[in-house]
């Protein structure tokens, strides 16, 4: 079954792009109170057209999302959308448009849909995509099968696919070696094709022929006969180029590039169905047959991979045979190498990481031994002092005047055994010497001498121990050098030049330039720059998106460039260079730059802030908006890409690699996106800090300086902590507050602050103590804790304890909470509830549908973000709508602006505490009757009595249990007016005459 031709698909892309642009510009009317039905009908027609045309062109997922948007507009034409529906539905439509724009981009570039993005979108808005009943699904499957049955009965008159041989059963271990080899040759084919289009030469054609010939032969050898047969036909076409029968042209290059895509799908077995394969392969082989009929070479392609087949080809074609004979001697000698899987290299790198951990542990043990030696040295010095003092007092003693011959026994050494054979010394022998001629020793003198000898022995041992420690220290240094050398060698084995990715970027620029009708030159620098293969795989998609954006919206069209005094050809430059332990990749264009005025208008249209506040935004703050989901400007929308559409995904992918992305732009002169990624993800440098008893690791790459800070230098401005660092306003993040740790106390009147550069801004992280820096091996937290995004990993301390690594991007982010899936009880879910289709169609009279009151709204005020989120999720699960406030002042503002049914508050909060909040509510007649639930860690009777006195309706002590909290809230507001707490009713638009 042949799919739609390229011209028809281009018409669909153009029409879909226009409809999406119309929806993005005017879908905001949905939340306007005086929207005319005619306007809603136009929105419905645009969305319905998208759903119908995409389905007819074979893009079912695009059609499904567009149909949901059409249903919302149809519903709004016949029913009333309450105020609490506007926010979720507007967000749904905005995200849906962004997803469809990206899906349209993917369809334009590869002809396939972005299944992953659409699946994530459907999971986030699961209330809009309920599972169909089994009977209905079976009925739809039967209808689809019946619809497809006539197509199967009427096959095309001739199908090239039918003549392709069947693949053999290829063992997995064979594919493990064949797939990387084939990918290398196909990449070489792509490089030659792109070079051939720019500068045709015989060398590139010969290299192109040899690469395709190798793919053909290798595929046939391992049993992938279909891949081999298609490659053989492409080889025929390239052979005509080589022999001069055909001249290189853009059409031939397009066919060959399309052939590479088809061969890759055969290689990776990515065909979802036989129909999809036929729709792609049959037109391709038909185009090749027009340029290179099969009679050009032998008509037995099955023999092409064998020696006899080669001889037959030589006999029948006298042109190609000499080239084959010449190509044989040019084959490069086989390299003395072996293929190693990345998994094995990962295991080897993990073993090196364990070596680094053991080295750190050995250094810790040596430090402990050094402390013991220091204590022993101190004890030895004390002993030496006492021995010297003792010697001075008792070393020599005079013979007492009372010493007369025979009055004392012979002198004995009390510290040595008594030798019976020792001859006795009589007094007459002593009388022969005077006091000056012979020293006399008693027991004290002998003790003094023994202590002196012991002190000397201890000194010798200490000297030897210190020498031993020095040698061990040197051995550890050598061990460290060997571990680093081994790490560098294994890292080098994983390193690949970024030039491998440049081929894909060249293809992307070429396709985008052709699609937009622009002339674009691509400058590639630093192709030899190497980085980890794993990082290249993860950074390739973000770079492709940035390059496509640069061509589609950075570079102007020819007329605009001429009016601006620029050359007709735009320039996109990609540069890669190495700096420290990081790789920097810059994507720069010489186009129009970022439209800051358009960005300000879009900020206001999104409802993110007022026009007055948006006018005060700096260029840096506007560039940050580009990375918000769904943010774009209407003038920057095409079917290929959009400035801002998808940039949130780009930043998320870069941050997942512990990297950074920054933007520079000068209006009229272009924009530059700089991606900074580490060389490797396993071993890195970290700064260790302490907060209370907890030790954490910060990535050293983003640390700029460490300084002391007085508590009085921190100012609270609008709920944000700010300070000045060399006259630069710097946001302050207190680690103890963010992680709910015990409050820090200044040491000698100062805090320690680590200045880091994250998300394009300078942030100060307040800690209790900076311990130092060292190399760490990053271990993941495992499947059970993979949802804890603030801590991307952990490392092992010398004592065996775990040290958490902090993601500073999330810590410094203004919105650290993840975008959670909306609960099924969301007000927007009513639009997709059972019976909503009948309401949307207008088949149910308005009088038969009861109106629905708004959900119960609960304001939760607590200075701990973890408590706010935890309590808020408990209440959302129970069906309540929750608004969060960081202190009493923010809670009072929320109550004044939107109202609520219940306030849950902590007692100890900055700016306005819980007691002050309750007093403020009681002073206003409008808020006086709102019940207040106190949830605090202060369990004393004094605090409870004070809270009840201020008007608290209930009092709970942290940590609060979910069932206890929900039961208390239900008791306070859940049972209030039960006739208004309906869940199955659907609101309708009331007649103005009613």
JSON list of C-alpha atoms in Angstrom, two decimals, residues 691 694 696 698 714 716 719-722 731-744 761 763-767 788-791 804 806-817 862-870 886 910:
[
{"chain": "A", "resi": 691, "resn": "UNK", "atom": "CA", "xyz": [24.62, 21.67, 57.55]},
{"chain": "A", "resi": 694, "resn": "UNK", "atom": "CA", "xyz": [24.44, 16.32, 57.55]},
{"chain": "A", "resi": 696, "resn": "UNK", "atom": "CA", "xyz": [26.31, 17.19, 51.24]},
{"chain": "A", "resi": 698, "resn": "UNK", "atom": "CA", "xyz": [27.97, 20.26, 45.49]},
{"chain": "A", "resi": 714, "resn": "UNK", "atom": "CA", "xyz": [20.45, 39.06, 53.87]},
{"chain": "A", "resi": 716, "resn": "UNK", "atom": "CA", "xyz": [13.78, 39.36, 52.44]},
{"chain": "A", "resi": 719, "resn": "UNK", "atom": "CA", "xyz": [9.50, 36.25, 49.79]},
{"chain": "A", "resi": 720, "resn": "UNK", "atom": "CA", "xyz": [12.98, 35.94, 48.22]},
{"chain": "A", "resi": 721, "resn": "UNK", "atom": "CA", "xyz": [16.24, 36.19, 50.14]},
{"chain": "A", "resi": 722, "resn": "UNK", "atom": "CA", "xyz": [18.67, 38.58, 48.47]},
{"chain": "A", "resi": 731, "resn": "UNK", "atom": "CA", "xyz": [19.63, 35.38, 45.34]},
{"chain": "A", "resi": 732, "resn": "UNK", "atom": "CA", "xyz": [20.28, 33.50, 48.58]},
{"chain": "A", "resi": 733, "resn": "UNK", "atom": "CA", "xyz": [19.18, 29.93, 49.23]},
{"chain": "A", "resi": 734, "resn": "UNK", "atom": "CA", "xyz": [19.41, 28.67, 52.80]},
{"chain": "A", "resi": 735, "resn": "UNK", "atom": "CA", "xyz": [20.17, 24.97, 52.66]},
{"chain": "A", "resi": 736, "resn": "UNK", "atom": "CA", "xyz": [18.69, 24.38, 56.12]},
{"chain": "A", "resi": 737, "resn": "UNK", "atom": "CA", "xyz": [15.37, 25.94, 55.09]},
{"chain": "A", "resi": 738, "resn": "UNK", "atom": "CA", "xyz": [15.14, 24.19, 51.71]},
{"chain": "A", "resi": 739, "resn": "UNK", "atom": "CA", "xyz": [15.91, 20.76, 53.19]},
{"chain": "A", "resi": 740, "resn": "UNK", "atom": "CA", "xyz": [13.94, 21.26, 56.43]},
{"chain": "A", "resi": 741, "resn": "UNK", "atom": "CA", "xyz": [17.09, 20.86, 58.56]},
{"chain": "A", "resi": 742, "resn": "UNK", "atom": "CA", "xyz": [17.62, 22.38, 62.02]},
{"chain": "A", "resi": 743, "resn": "UNK", "atom": "CA", "xyz": [18.10, 26.17, 61.71]},
{"chain": "A", "resi": 744, "resn": "UNK", "atom": "CA", "xyz": [21.69, 27.29, 61.23]},
{"chain": "A", "resi": 761, "resn": "UNK", "atom": "CA", "xyz": [22.32, 33.49, 37.28]},
{"chain": "A", "resi": 763, "resn": "UNK", "atom": "CA", "xyz": [23.05, 32.17, 43.54]},
{"chain": "A", "resi": 764, "resn": "UNK", "atom": "CA", "xyz": [24.45, 32.01, 47.06]},
{"chain": "A", "resi": 765, "resn": "UNK", "atom": "CA", "xyz": [23.93, 28.81, 49.05]},
{"chain": "A", "resi": 766, "resn": "UNK", "atom": "CA", "xyz": [24.17, 29.34, 52.81]},
{"chain": "A", "resi": 767, "resn": "UNK", "atom": "CA", "xyz": [25.78, 26.43, 54.70]},
{"chain": "A", "resi": 788, "resn": "UNK", "atom": "CA", "xyz": [13.80, 12.42, 44.34]},
{"chain": "A", "resi": 789, "resn": "UNK", "atom": "CA", "xyz": [15.00, 14.84, 41.68]},
{"chain": "A", "resi": 790, "resn": "UNK", "atom": "CA", "xyz": [16.80, 17.18, 44.08]},
{"chain": "A", "resi": 791, "resn": "UNK", "atom": "CA", "xyz": [19.44, 14.50, 44.74]},
{"chain": "A", "resi": 804, "resn": "UNK", "atom": "CA", "xyz": [24.04, 13.13, 48.90]},
{"chain": "A", "resi": 806, "resn": "UNK", "atom": "CA", "xyz": [22.60, 18.19, 45.41]},
{"chain": "A", "resi": 807, "resn": "UNK", "atom": "CA", "xyz": [21.21, 19.29, 42.04]},
{"chain": "A", "resi": 808, "resn": "UNK", "atom": "CA", "xyz": [21.85, 23.02, 42.30]},
{"chain": "A", "resi": 809, "resn": "UNK", "atom": "CA", "xyz": [19.67, 23.77, 39.26]},
{"chain": "A", "resi": 810, "resn": "UNK", "atom": "CA", "xyz": [16.61, 22.45, 41.07]},
{"chain": "A", "resi": 811, "resn": "UNK", "atom": "CA", "xyz": [17.68, 23.93, 44.40]},
{"chain": "A", "resi": 812, "resn": "UNK", "atom": "CA", "xyz": [17.99, 27.40, 42.90]},
{"chain": "A", "resi": 813, "resn": "UNK", "atom": "CA", "xyz": [14.91, 27.13, 40.73]},
{"chain": "A", "resi": 814, "resn": "UNK", "atom": "CA", "xyz": [11.99, 29.29, 41.71]},
{"chain": "A", "resi": 815, "resn": "UNK", "atom": "CA", "xyz": [9.65, 26.36, 41.09]},
{"chain": "A", "resi": 816, "resn": "UNK", "atom": "CA", "xyz": [11.30, 23.19, 42.40]},
{"chain": "A", "resi": 817, "resn": "UNK", "atom": "CA", "xyz": [8.11, 21.16, 42.24]},
{"chain": "A", "resi": 862, "resn": "UNK", "atom": "CA", "xyz": [3.63, 26.84, 55.89]},
{"chain": "A", "resi": 863, "resn": "UNK", "atom": "CA", "xyz": [7.19, 28.12, 55.53]},
{"chain": "A", "resi": 864, "resn": "UNK", "atom": "CA", "xyz": [8.46, 24.59, 54.73]},
{"chain": "A", "resi": 865, "resn": "UNK", "atom": "CA", "xyz": [7.99, 23.75, 51.04]},
{"chain": "A", "resi": 866, "resn": "UNK", "atom": "CA", "xyz": [8.06, 20.02, 51.77]},
{"chain": "A", "resi": 867, "resn": "UNK", "atom": "CA", "xyz": [5.21, 20.34, 54.30]},
{"chain": "A", "resi": 868, "resn": "UNK", "atom": "CA", "xyz": [3.20, 22.52, 51.90]},
{"chain": "A", "resi": 869, "resn": "UNK", "atom": "CA", "xyz": [3.55, 20.05, 49.04]},
{"chain": "A", "resi": 870, "resn": "UNK", "atom": "CA", "xyz": [2.92, 17.01, 51.25]},
{"chain": "A", "resi": 886, "resn": "UNK", "atom": "CA", "xyz": [4.87, 30.31, 52.09]},
{"chain": "A", "resi": 910, "resn": "UNK", "atom": "CA", "xyz": [8.23, 34.65, 58.60]}
]
